[in-house]
mmCIF file with all atom_site columns, C-alpha atoms in Angstrom:
data_model
loop_
_atom_site.group_PDB
_atom_site.id
_atom_site.type_symbol
_atom_site.label_atom_id
_atom_site.label_alt_id
_atom_site.label_comp_id
_atom_site.label_asym_id
_atom_site.label_entity_id
_atom_site.label_seq_id
_atom_site.pdbx_PDB_ins_code
_atom_site.Cartn_x
_atom_site.Cartn_y
_atom_site.Cartn_z
_atom_site.occupancy
_atom_site.B_iso_or_equiv
_atom_site.pdbx_formal_charge
_atom_site.auth_seq_id
_atom_site.auth_comp_id
_atom_site.auth_asym_id
_atom_site.auth_atom_id
_atom_site.pdbx_PDB_model_num
ATOM 1   C CA . MET A 1 1   ? 237.883 45.717 83.007  1.00 0.00 ? 1   MET A CA 1
ATOM 2   C CA . ARG A 1 2   ? 240.021 47.437 85.657  1.00 0.00 ? 2   ARG A CA 1
ATOM 3   C CA . GLY A 1 3   ? 238.464 45.231 88.327  1.00 0.00 ? 3   GLY A CA 1
ATOM 4   C CA . HIS A 1 4   ? 239.351 42.099 86.363  1.00 0.00 ? 4   HIS A CA 1
ATOM 5   C CA . ALA A 1 5   ? 242.906 43.362 85.871  1.00 0.00 ? 5   ALA A CA 1
ATOM 6   C CA . ARG A 1 6   ? 243.281 44.038 89.606  1.00 0.00 ? 6   ARG A CA 1
ATOM 7   C CA . GLY A 1 7   ? 241.908 40.594 90.353  1.00 0.00 ? 7   GLY A CA 1
ATOM 8   C CA . ARG A 1 8   ? 244.386 38.935 88.023  1.00 0.00 ? 8   ARG A CA 1
ATOM 9   C CA . ARG A 1 9   ? 247.262 40.903 89.527  1.00 0.00 ? 9   ARG A CA 1
ATOM 10  C CA . ALA A 1 10  ? 246.175 39.963 93.048  1.00 0.00 ? 10  ALA A CA 1
ATOM 11  C CA . HIS A 1 11  ? 246.032 36.300 92.086  1.00 0.00 ? 11  HIS A CA 1
ATOM 12  C CA . SER A 1 12  ? 249.462 36.531 90.439  1.00 0.00 ? 12  SER A CA 1
ATOM 13  C CA . VAL A 1 13  ? 251.021 38.088 93.529  1.00 0.00 ? 13  VAL A CA 1
ATOM 14  C CA . ARG A 1 14  ? 249.317 35.535 95.756  1.00 0.00 ? 14  ARG A CA 1
ATOM 15  C CA . ALA A 1 15  ? 250.574 32.668 93.588  1.00 0.00 ? 15  ALA A CA 1
ATOM 16  C CA . GLY A 1 16  ? 254.136 33.946 93.873  1.00 0.00 ? 16  GLY A CA 1
ATOM 17  C CA . ILE A 1 17  ? 253.882 34.290 97.649  1.00 0.00 ? 17  ILE A CA 1
ATOM 18  C CA . LEU A 1 18  ? 252.411 30.812 98.020  1.00 0.00 ? 18  LEU A CA 1
ATOM 19  C CA . ALA A 1 19  ? 255.055 29.266 95.766  1.00 0.00 ? 19  ALA A CA 1
ATOM 20  C CA . GLY A 1 20  ? 257.744 30.969 97.846  1.00 0.00 ? 20  GLY A CA 1
ATOM 21  C CA . ALA A 1 21  ? 256.144 29.718 101.054 1.00 0.00 ? 21  ALA A CA 1
ATOM 22  C CA . PHE A 1 22  ? 256.020 26.171 99.658  1.00 0.00 ? 22  PHE A CA 1
ATOM 23  C CA . ALA A 1 23  ? 259.714 26.296 98.723  1.00 0.00 ? 23  ALA A CA 1
ATOM 24  C CA . ALA A 1 24  ? 260.667 27.837 102.074 1.00 0.00 ? 24  ALA A CA 1
ATOM 25  C CA . LEU A 1 25  ? 258.711 25.204 104.003 1.00 0.00 ? 25  LEU A CA 1
ATOM 26  C CA . PHE A 1 26  ? 260.430 22.417 102.090 1.00 0.00 ? 26  PHE A CA 1
ATOM 27  C CA . GLY A 1 27  ? 263.808 24.025 102.611 1.00 0.00 ? 27  GLY A CA 1
ATOM 28  C CA . VAL A 1 28  ? 263.305 24.427 106.339 1.00 0.00 ? 28  VAL A CA 1
ATOM 29  C CA . ALA A 1 29  ? 261.277 21.352 107.333 1.00 0.00 ? 29  ALA A CA 1
ATOM 30  C CA . VAL A 1 30  ? 262.818 18.806 104.968 1.00 0.00 ? 30  VAL A CA 1
ATOM 31  C CA . LEU A 1 31  ? 266.257 19.917 103.801 1.00 0.00 ? 31  LEU A CA 1
ATOM 32  C CA . SER A 1 32  ? 267.644 21.240 107.081 1.00 0.00 ? 32  SER A CA 1
ATOM 33  C CA . PRO A 1 33  ? 268.471 18.905 110.000 1.00 0.00 ? 33  PRO A CA 1
ATOM 34  C CA . TRP A 1 34  ? 267.028 21.244 112.625 1.00 0.00 ? 34  TRP A CA 1
ATOM 35  C CA . GLY A 1 35  ? 263.880 21.660 110.517 1.00 0.00 ? 35  GLY A CA 1
ATOM 36  C CA . GLN A 1 36  ? 263.449 17.897 110.334 1.00 0.00 ? 36  GLN A CA 1
ATOM 37  C CA . TRP A 1 37  ? 263.873 17.737 114.106 1.00 0.00 ? 37  TRP A CA 1
ATOM 38  C CA . ALA A 1 38  ? 261.260 20.463 114.664 1.00 0.00 ? 38  ALA A CA 1
ATOM 39  C CA . ASP A 1 39  ? 258.817 18.813 112.257 1.00 0.00 ? 39  ASP A CA 1
ATOM 40  C CA . ASP A 1 40  ? 259.297 15.439 113.937 1.00 0.00 ? 40  ASP A CA 1
ATOM 41  C CA . ALA A 1 41  ? 258.805 17.063 117.356 1.00 0.00 ? 41  ALA A CA 1
ATOM 42  C CA . LEU A 1 42  ? 255.520 18.628 116.218 1.00 0.00 ? 42  LEU A CA 1
ATOM 43  C CA . PHE A 1 43  ? 254.574 15.290 114.676 1.00 0.00 ? 43  PHE A CA 1
ATOM 44  C CA . GLY A 1 44  ? 255.031 13.680 118.081 1.00 0.00 ? 44  GLY A CA 1
ATOM 45  C CA . VAL A 1 45  ? 252.873 16.312 119.767 1.00 0.00 ? 45  VAL A CA 1
ATOM 46  C CA . VAL A 1 46  ? 250.029 15.734 117.311 1.00 0.00 ? 46  VAL A CA 1
ATOM 47  C CA . VAL A 1 47  ? 250.230 11.963 117.646 1.00 0.00 ? 47  VAL A CA 1
ATOM 48  C CA . ARG A 1 48  ? 250.348 12.061 121.450 1.00 0.00 ? 48  ARG A CA 1
ATOM 49  C CA . ASN A 1 49  ? 247.333 14.370 121.637 1.00 0.00 ? 49  ASN A CA 1
ATOM 50  C CA . GLY A 1 50  ? 245.240 12.712 118.952 1.00 0.00 ? 50  GLY A CA 1
ATOM 51  C CA . GLU A 1 51  ? 243.254 10.403 121.228 1.00 0.00 ? 51  GLU A CA 1
ATOM 52  C CA . LEU A 1 52  ? 239.918 11.774 120.013 1.00 0.00 ? 52  LEU A CA 1
ATOM 53  C CA . VAL A 1 53  ? 240.507 10.894 116.362 1.00 0.00 ? 53  VAL A CA 1
ATOM 54  C CA . ARG A 1 54  ? 242.955 7.975  116.619 1.00 0.00 ? 54  ARG A CA 1
ATOM 55  C CA . PRO A 1 55  ? 240.288 5.202  116.899 1.00 0.00 ? 55  PRO A CA 1
ATOM 56  C CA . VAL A 1 56  ? 238.699 6.311  113.621 1.00 0.00 ? 56  VAL A CA 1
ATOM 57  C CA . ALA A 1 57  ? 241.633 8.097  112.017 1.00 0.00 ? 57  ALA A CA 1
ATOM 58  C CA . GLY A 1 58  ? 242.351 5.308  109.555 1.00 0.00 ? 58  GLY A CA 1
ATOM 59  C CA . VAL A 1 59  ? 238.751 5.162  108.403 1.00 0.00 ? 59  VAL A CA 1
ATOM 60  C CA . LEU A 1 60  ? 238.512 8.948  108.130 1.00 0.00 ? 60  LEU A CA 1
ATOM 61  C CA . ARG A 1 61  ? 241.747 9.132  106.140 1.00 0.00 ? 61  ARG A CA 1
ATOM 62  C CA . GLU A 1 62  ? 240.227 6.962  103.425 1.00 0.00 ? 62  GLU A CA 1
ATOM 63  C CA . ALA A 1 63  ? 236.592 8.040  103.731 1.00 0.00 ? 63  ALA A CA 1
ATOM 64  C CA . LEU A 1 64  ? 236.876 11.840 103.795 1.00 0.00 ? 64  LEU A CA 1
ATOM 65  C CA . PRO A 1 65  ? 238.303 12.228 100.251 1.00 0.00 ? 65  PRO A CA 1
ATOM 66  C CA . LEU A 1 66  ? 235.610 9.863  98.929  1.00 0.00 ? 66  LEU A CA 1
ATOM 67  C CA . LEU A 1 67  ? 232.809 11.787 100.654 1.00 0.00 ? 67  LEU A CA 1
ATOM 68  C CA . MET A 1 68  ? 234.194 15.123 99.513  1.00 0.00 ? 68  MET A CA 1
ATOM 69  C CA . GLY A 1 69  ? 234.566 13.771 95.994  1.00 0.00 ? 69  GLY A CA 1
ATOM 70  C CA . ALA A 1 70  ? 230.918 12.683 96.003  1.00 0.00 ? 70  ALA A CA 1
ATOM 71  C CA . VAL A 1 71  ? 229.838 16.167 97.086  1.00 0.00 ? 71  VAL A CA 1
ATOM 72  C CA . VAL A 1 72  ? 231.917 17.796 94.343  1.00 0.00 ? 72  VAL A CA 1
ATOM 73  C CA . LEU A 1 73  ? 230.516 15.381 91.759  1.00 0.00 ? 73  LEU A CA 1
ATOM 74  C CA . VAL A 1 74  ? 226.951 16.337 92.694  1.00 0.00 ? 74  VAL A CA 1
ATOM 75  C CA . LEU A 1 75  ? 227.788 20.047 92.654  1.00 0.00 ? 75  LEU A CA 1
ATOM 76  C CA . SER A 1 76  ? 229.503 19.663 89.280  1.00 0.00 ? 76  SER A CA 1
ATOM 77  C CA . LEU A 1 77  ? 226.474 17.903 87.787  1.00 0.00 ? 77  LEU A CA 1
ATOM 78  C CA . MET A 1 78  ? 224.246 20.678 89.125  1.00 0.00 ? 78  MET A CA 1
ATOM 79  C CA . ALA A 1 79  ? 226.504 23.282 87.548  1.00 0.00 ? 79  ALA A CA 1
ATOM 80  C CA . LEU A 1 80  ? 226.522 21.426 84.231  1.00 0.00 ? 80  LEU A CA 1
ATOM 81  C CA . ARG A 1 81  ? 222.741 21.236 84.355  1.00 0.00 ? 81  ARG A CA 1
ATOM 82  C CA . ARG A 1 82  ? 222.667 25.031 84.686  1.00 0.00 ? 82  ARG A CA 1
ATOM 83  C CA . ARG A 1 83  ? 225.051 25.101 81.704  1.00 0.00 ? 83  ARG A CA 1
ATOM 84  C CA . THR A 1 84  ? 227.740 26.796 83.747  1.00 0.00 ? 84  THR A CA 1
ATOM 85  C CA . TRP A 1 85  ? 230.372 24.273 82.724  1.00 0.00 ? 85  TRP A CA 1
ATOM 86  C CA . PRO A 1 86  ? 233.645 26.322 82.783  1.00 0.00 ? 86  PRO A CA 1
ATOM 87  C CA . GLN A 1 87  ? 233.945 26.269 86.576  1.00 0.00 ? 87  GLN A CA 1
ATOM 88  C CA . PRO A 1 88  ? 233.395 22.525 87.194  1.00 0.00 ? 88  PRO A CA 1
ATOM 89  C CA . VAL A 1 89  ? 235.614 21.577 84.261  1.00 0.00 ? 89  VAL A CA 1
ATOM 90  C CA . THR A 1 90  ? 238.379 23.922 85.409  1.00 0.00 ? 90  THR A CA 1
ATOM 91  C CA . LEU A 1 91  ? 238.149 22.724 88.999  1.00 0.00 ? 91  LEU A CA 1
ATOM 92  C CA . GLY A 1 92  ? 238.239 19.118 87.821  1.00 0.00 ? 92  GLY A CA 1
ATOM 93  C CA . VAL A 1 93  ? 241.414 19.807 85.860  1.00 0.00 ? 93  VAL A CA 1
ATOM 94  C CA . LEU A 1 94  ? 242.834 21.720 88.836  1.00 0.00 ? 94  LEU A CA 1
ATOM 95  C CA . THR A 1 95  ? 242.145 18.778 91.155  1.00 0.00 ? 95  THR A CA 1
ATOM 96  C CA . ALA A 1 96  ? 243.717 16.267 88.769  1.00 0.00 ? 96  ALA A CA 1
ATOM 97  C CA . GLY A 1 97  ? 246.698 18.540 88.148  1.00 0.00 ? 97  GLY A CA 1
ATOM 98  C CA . SER A 1 98  ? 247.216 19.053 91.870  1.00 0.00 ? 98  SER A CA 1
ATOM 99  C CA . ILE A 1 99  ? 247.283 15.307 92.465  1.00 0.00 ? 99  ILE A CA 1
ATOM 100 C CA . VAL A 1 100 ? 249.690 14.622 89.593  1.00 0.00 ? 100 VAL A CA 1
ATOM 101 C CA . LEU A 1 101 ? 252.030 17.415 90.677  1.00 0.00 ? 101 LEU A CA 1
ATOM 102 C CA . SER A 1 102 ? 251.863 16.335 94.322  1.00 0.00 ? 102 SER A CA 1
ATOM 103 C CA . VAL A 1 103 ? 252.851 12.767 93.431  1.00 0.00 ? 103 VAL A CA 1
ATOM 104 C CA . ALA A 1 104 ? 255.614 13.955 91.101  1.00 0.00 ? 104 ALA A CA 1
ATOM 105 C CA . LEU A 1 105 ? 257.051 16.287 93.727  1.00 0.00 ? 105 LEU A CA 1
ATOM 106 C CA . ARG A 1 106 ? 256.931 13.679 96.466  1.00 0.00 ? 106 ARG A CA 1
ATOM 107 C CA . ASP A 1 107 ? 258.192 10.652 94.534  1.00 0.00 ? 107 ASP A CA 1
ATOM 108 C CA . THR A 1 108 ? 260.395 12.048 91.774  1.00 0.00 ? 108 THR A CA 1
ATOM 109 C CA . ILE A 1 109 ? 261.424 15.687 92.089  1.00 0.00 ? 109 ILE A CA 1
ATOM 110 C CA . LEU A 1 110 ? 262.000 16.304 95.785  1.00 0.00 ? 110 LEU A CA 1
ATOM 111 C CA . GLU A 1 111 ? 264.309 14.321 98.047  1.00 0.00 ? 111 GLU A CA 1
ATOM 112 C CA . ARG A 1 112 ? 264.626 14.121 101.815 1.00 0.00 ? 112 ARG A CA 1
ATOM 113 C CA . PRO A 1 113 ? 268.148 13.990 103.276 1.00 0.00 ? 113 PRO A CA 1
ATOM 114 C CA . ASP A 1 114 ? 268.475 11.179 105.809 1.00 0.00 ? 114 ASP A CA 1
ATOM 115 C CA . TYR A 1 115 ? 270.187 12.907 108.718 1.00 0.00 ? 115 TYR A CA 1
ATOM 116 C CA . ASP A 1 116 ? 268.924 10.473 111.357 1.00 0.00 ? 116 ASP A CA 1
ATOM 117 C CA . HIS A 1 117 ? 266.884 7.489  110.208 1.00 0.00 ? 117 HIS A CA 1
ATOM 118 C CA . LEU A 1 118 ? 265.989 6.652  113.803 1.00 0.00 ? 118 LEU A CA 1
ATOM 119 C CA . SER A 1 119 ? 263.975 9.842  114.299 1.00 0.00 ? 119 SER A CA 1
ATOM 120 C CA . GLY A 1 120 ? 262.046 9.992  111.036 1.00 0.00 ? 120 GLY A CA 1
ATOM 121 C CA . TYR A 1 121 ? 261.249 8.528  107.648 1.00 0.00 ? 121 TYR A CA 1
ATOM 122 C CA . ALA A 1 122 ? 264.235 7.836  105.405 1.00 0.00 ? 122 ALA A CA 1
ATOM 123 C CA . TYR A 1 123 ? 262.179 8.655  102.289 1.00 0.00 ? 123 TYR A CA 1
ATOM 124 C CA . ASN A 1 124 ? 260.422 11.808 101.165 1.00 0.00 ? 124 ASN A CA 1
ATOM 125 C CA . THR A 1 125 ? 256.751 12.258 102.085 1.00 0.00 ? 125 THR A CA 1
ATOM 126 C CA . PHE A 1 126 ? 256.431 15.953 101.173 1.00 0.00 ? 126 PHE A CA 1
ATOM 127 C CA . PRO A 1 127 ? 253.746 16.904 100.125 1.00 0.00 ? 127 PRO A CA 1
ATOM 128 C CA . SER A 1 128 ? 250.859 14.635 101.174 1.00 0.00 ? 128 SER A CA 1
ATOM 129 C CA . THR A 1 129 ? 248.716 13.384 98.296  1.00 0.00 ? 129 THR A CA 1
ATOM 130 C CA . HIS A 1 130 ? 245.763 12.672 100.594 1.00 0.00 ? 130 HIS A CA 1
ATOM 131 C CA . ALA A 1 131 ? 245.872 16.237 101.926 1.00 0.00 ? 131 ALA A CA 1
ATOM 132 C CA . THR A 1 132 ? 246.228 17.563 98.377  1.00 0.00 ? 132 THR A CA 1
ATOM 133 C CA . VAL A 1 133 ? 243.068 15.721 97.341  1.00 0.00 ? 133 VAL A CA 1
ATOM 134 C CA . ALA A 1 134 ? 241.165 17.042 100.360 1.00 0.00 ? 134 ALA A CA 1
ATOM 135 C CA . ALA A 1 135 ? 242.332 20.618 99.780  1.00 0.00 ? 135 ALA A CA 1
ATOM 136 C CA . ALA A 1 136 ? 241.471 20.570 96.062  1.00 0.00 ? 136 ALA A CA 1
ATOM 137 C CA . LEU A 1 137 ? 238.033 19.070 96.704  1.00 0.00 ? 137 LEU A CA 1
ATOM 138 C CA . GLY A 1 138 ? 237.420 21.558 99.497  1.00 0.00 ? 138 GLY A CA 1
ATOM 139 C CA . LEU A 1 139 ? 238.233 24.406 97.130  1.00 0.00 ? 139 LEU A CA 1
ATOM 140 C CA . ALA A 1 140 ? 235.887 22.973 94.510  1.00 0.00 ? 140 ALA A CA 1
ATOM 141 C CA . THR A 1 141 ? 233.100 22.678 97.086  1.00 0.00 ? 141 THR A CA 1
ATOM 142 C CA . ILE A 1 142 ? 233.458 26.294 98.179  1.00 0.00 ? 142 ILE A CA 1
ATOM 143 C CA . VAL A 1 143 ? 233.509 27.584 94.602  1.00 0.00 ? 143 VAL A CA 1
ATOM 144 C CA . LEU A 1 144 ? 230.651 25.453 93.254  1.00 0.00 ? 144 LEU A CA 1
ATOM 145 C CA . TRP A 1 145 ? 228.279 25.555 96.229  1.00 0.00 ? 145 TRP A CA 1
ATOM 146 C CA . PRO A 1 146 ? 224.978 27.127 95.056  1.00 0.00 ? 146 PRO A CA 1
ATOM 147 C CA . ALA A 1 147 ? 224.269 29.067 98.242  1.00 0.00 ? 147 ALA A CA 1
ATOM 148 C CA . ARG A 1 148 ? 221.425 31.573 98.101  1.00 0.00 ? 148 ARG A CA 1
ATOM 149 C CA . THR A 1 149 ? 222.399 33.618 101.133 1.00 0.00 ? 149 THR A CA 1
ATOM 150 C CA . ARG A 1 150 ? 225.724 34.780 102.484 1.00 0.00 ? 150 ARG A CA 1
ATOM 151 C CA . PRO A 1 151 ? 225.149 33.253 105.961 1.00 0.00 ? 151 PRO A CA 1
ATOM 152 C CA . GLY A 1 152 ? 224.414 29.905 104.325 1.00 0.00 ? 152 GLY A CA 1
ATOM 153 C CA . TRP A 1 153 ? 227.554 30.125 102.221 1.00 0.00 ? 153 TRP A CA 1
ATOM 154 C CA . THR A 1 154 ? 229.586 31.158 105.280 1.00 0.00 ? 154 THR A CA 1
ATOM 155 C CA . ARG A 1 155 ? 228.378 28.116 107.232 1.00 0.00 ? 155 ARG A CA 1
ATOM 156 C CA . MET A 1 156 ? 229.170 25.828 104.299 1.00 0.00 ? 156 MET A CA 1
ATOM 157 C CA . ARG A 1 157 ? 232.663 27.303 104.010 1.00 0.00 ? 157 ARG A CA 1
ATOM 158 C CA . ALA A 1 158 ? 233.295 26.765 107.733 1.00 0.00 ? 158 ALA A CA 1
ATOM 159 C CA . VAL A 1 159 ? 232.197 23.123 107.503 1.00 0.00 ? 159 VAL A CA 1
ATOM 160 C CA . THR A 1 160 ? 234.317 22.560 104.402 1.00 0.00 ? 160 THR A CA 1
ATOM 161 C CA . LEU A 1 161 ? 237.429 24.120 105.929 1.00 0.00 ? 161 LEU A CA 1
ATOM 162 C CA . ALA A 1 162 ? 236.911 22.057 109.098 1.00 0.00 ? 162 ALA A CA 1
ATOM 163 C CA . THR A 1 163 ? 236.658 18.915 106.960 1.00 0.00 ? 163 THR A CA 1
ATOM 164 C CA . VAL A 1 164 ? 239.896 19.741 105.159 1.00 0.00 ? 164 VAL A CA 1
ATOM 165 C CA . ALA A 1 165 ? 241.595 20.420 108.506 1.00 0.00 ? 165 ALA A CA 1
ATOM 166 C CA . LEU A 1 166 ? 240.335 17.072 109.821 1.00 0.00 ? 166 LEU A CA 1
ATOM 167 C CA . ALA A 1 167 ? 241.664 15.327 106.714 1.00 0.00 ? 167 ALA A CA 1
ATOM 168 C CA . CYS A 1 168 ? 245.064 16.887 107.365 1.00 0.00 ? 168 CYS A CA 1
ATOM 169 C CA . LEU A 1 169 ? 244.952 15.921 111.046 1.00 0.00 ? 169 LEU A CA 1
ATOM 170 C CA . VAL A 1 170 ? 244.146 12.260 110.435 1.00 0.00 ? 170 VAL A CA 1
ATOM 171 C CA . ASN A 1 171 ? 246.987 12.029 107.923 1.00 0.00 ? 171 ASN A CA 1
ATOM 172 C CA . VAL A 1 172 ? 249.354 12.972 110.741 1.00 0.00 ? 172 VAL A CA 1
ATOM 173 C CA . ALA A 1 173 ? 247.561 10.940 113.410 1.00 0.00 ? 173 ALA A CA 1
ATOM 174 C CA . THR A 1 174 ? 247.859 7.763  111.318 1.00 0.00 ? 174 THR A CA 1
ATOM 175 C CA . PHE A 1 175 ? 251.652 8.223  111.017 1.00 0.00 ? 175 PHE A CA 1
ATOM 176 C CA . ALA A 1 176 ? 251.284 8.670  107.256 1.00 0.00 ? 176 ALA A CA 1
ATOM 177 C CA . HIS A 1 177 ? 252.670 12.209 107.115 1.00 0.00 ? 177 HIS A CA 1
ATOM 178 C CA . ARG A 1 178 ? 254.342 14.897 109.160 1.00 0.00 ? 178 ARG A CA 1
ATOM 179 C CA . PRO A 1 179 ? 252.733 18.301 109.764 1.00 0.00 ? 179 PRO A CA 1
ATOM 180 C CA . ALA A 1 180 ? 254.925 19.959 107.125 1.00 0.00 ? 180 ALA A CA 1
ATOM 181 C CA . ASP A 1 181 ? 253.676 17.490 104.507 1.00 0.00 ? 181 ASP A CA 1
ATOM 182 C CA . VAL A 1 182 ? 250.029 18.471 104.897 1.00 0.00 ? 182 VAL A CA 1
ATOM 183 C CA . VAL A 1 183 ? 250.800 22.189 105.139 1.00 0.00 ? 183 VAL A CA 1
ATOM 184 C CA . GLY A 1 184 ? 252.800 21.851 101.934 1.00 0.00 ? 184 GLY A CA 1
ATOM 185 C CA . SER A 1 185 ? 249.766 20.296 100.249 1.00 0.00 ? 185 SER A CA 1
ATOM 186 C CA . LEU A 1 186 ? 247.573 23.236 101.277 1.00 0.00 ? 186 LEU A CA 1
ATOM 187 C CA . LEU A 1 187 ? 250.117 25.706 99.897  1.00 0.00 ? 187 LEU A CA 1
ATOM 188 C CA . LEU A 1 188 ? 250.419 23.734 96.660  1.00 0.00 ? 188 LEU A CA 1
ATOM 189 C CA . VAL A 1 189 ? 246.679 23.694 95.954  1.00 0.00 ? 189 VAL A CA 1
ATOM 190 C CA . ALA A 1 190 ? 246.281 27.348 96.919  1.00 0.00 ? 190 ALA A CA 1
ATOM 191 C CA . CYS A 1 191 ? 249.155 28.311 94.606  1.00 0.00 ? 191 CYS A CA 1
ATOM 192 C CA . LEU A 1 192 ? 247.679 26.429 91.644  1.00 0.00 ? 192 LEU A CA 1
ATOM 193 C CA . ALA A 1 193 ? 244.259 27.959 92.294  1.00 0.00 ? 193 ALA A CA 1
ATOM 194 C CA . SER A 1 194 ? 245.819 31.420 92.317  1.00 0.00 ? 194 SER A CA 1
ATOM 195 C CA . LEU A 1 195 ? 247.555 30.678 89.012  1.00 0.00 ? 195 LEU A CA 1
ATOM 196 C CA . VAL A 1 196 ? 244.173 29.781 87.532  1.00 0.00 ? 196 VAL A CA 1
ATOM 197 C CA . GLY A 1 197 ? 242.727 32.958 89.016  1.00 0.00 ? 197 GLY A CA 1
ATOM 198 C CA . ALA A 1 198 ? 245.533 34.984 87.455  1.00 0.00 ? 198 ALA A CA 1
ATOM 199 C CA . ALA A 1 199 ? 244.390 33.759 84.044  1.00 0.00 ? 199 ALA A CA 1
ATOM 200 C CA . ALA A 1 200 ? 240.632 33.947 84.663  1.00 0.00 ? 200 ALA A CA 1
ATOM 201 C CA . PRO A 1 201 ? 239.463 35.092 88.132  1.00 0.00 ? 201 PRO A CA 1
ATOM 202 C CA . SER A 1 202 ? 235.845 34.047 87.516  1.00 0.00 ? 202 SER A CA 1
ATOM 203 C CA . LEU A 1 203 ? 236.838 30.374 87.301  1.00 0.00 ? 203 LEU A CA 1
ATOM 204 C CA . VAL A 1 204 ? 237.769 30.250 90.993  1.00 0.00 ? 204 VAL A CA 1
ATOM 205 C CA . GLN A 1 205 ? 235.302 32.875 92.227  1.00 0.00 ? 205 GLN A CA 1
ATOM 206 C CA . PRO A 1 206 ? 232.601 31.537 94.607  1.00 0.00 ? 206 PRO A CA 1
ATOM 207 C CA . ARG A 1 207 ? 229.003 32.546 93.989  1.00 0.00 ? 207 ARG A CA 1
ATOM 208 C CA . THR A 1 208 ? 228.937 35.303 96.610  1.00 0.00 ? 208 THR A CA 1
ATOM 209 C CA . ALA A 1 209 ? 229.103 38.388 94.403  1.00 0.00 ? 209 ALA A CA 1
ATOM 210 C CA . GLY A 1 210 ? 225.448 38.081 93.452  1.00 0.00 ? 210 GLY A CA 1
ATOM 211 C CA . PHE A 1 211 ? 224.115 38.135 97.006  1.00 0.00 ? 211 PHE A CA 1
ATOM 212 C CA . HIS A 1 212 ? 221.785 41.029 97.740  1.00 0.00 ? 212 HIS A CA 1
ATOM 213 C CA . PRO A 1 213 ? 221.081 42.598 101.152 1.00 0.00 ? 213 PRO A CA 1
ATOM 214 C CA . ALA A 1 214 ? 217.671 40.959 101.290 1.00 0.00 ? 214 ALA A CA 1
ATOM 215 C CA . GLU A 1 215 ? 219.234 37.565 100.670 1.00 0.00 ? 215 GLU A CA 1
ATOM 216 C CA . ASP A 1 216 ? 221.674 38.132 103.497 1.00 0.00 ? 216 ASP A CA 1
ATOM 217 C CA . GLY A 1 217 ? 218.855 38.622 105.949 1.00 0.00 ? 217 GLY A CA 1
ATOM 218 C CA . THR A 1 218 ? 219.511 42.337 106.212 1.00 0.00 ? 218 THR A CA 1
ATOM 219 C CA . SER A 1 219 ? 217.428 45.233 105.020 1.00 0.00 ? 219 SER A CA 1
ATOM 220 C CA . PRO A 1 220 ? 218.822 47.889 102.708 1.00 0.00 ? 220 PRO A CA 1
ATOM 221 C CA . ARG A 1 221 ? 219.445 51.262 104.321 1.00 0.00 ? 221 ARG A CA 1
#
């Protein structure tokens, strides 16, 4: 019971920190003129150095969320078959909620001051819905993945995080979003996941706690 209480407290603190970081990022990168300039400058750096992904960036921007969604669907069906339905249902709601909130923040709630329409978009693009989808699906993949060994789970997590990072990169490389937009999406999804964890840590806990030394490829001492 004490462990669960500590876990909930940790998630609550993390959610508060992430929410503060999201608000601070918006305040600096979107509301302030020098923040807009810095974000646009970083945007230019990414675009100028994105030769490796630019030829396929448009395809990747549309394809990655679909591929990640297919993976999560399969993992969710596997979890439902094992009758462990709370996690896939919760993660499905979390993904949908993240998308709805991302769209509402970008299109309705938040506004971008137009200090210089020649150097940036005159409308708000913070946060990125595409990056929100990728981040939420990446989280679901990491939580639902039925790895049997810790090294296997670690490799899967690395691949998933790299995929999310690529999804964020191509959103910038295709001129769809600035760097702050995709970072804001990551903070948004992480904050919502921590809020869920504050209520019930097990719902966002990956299946790593049950690994035994033998499963990790090590021998007990």
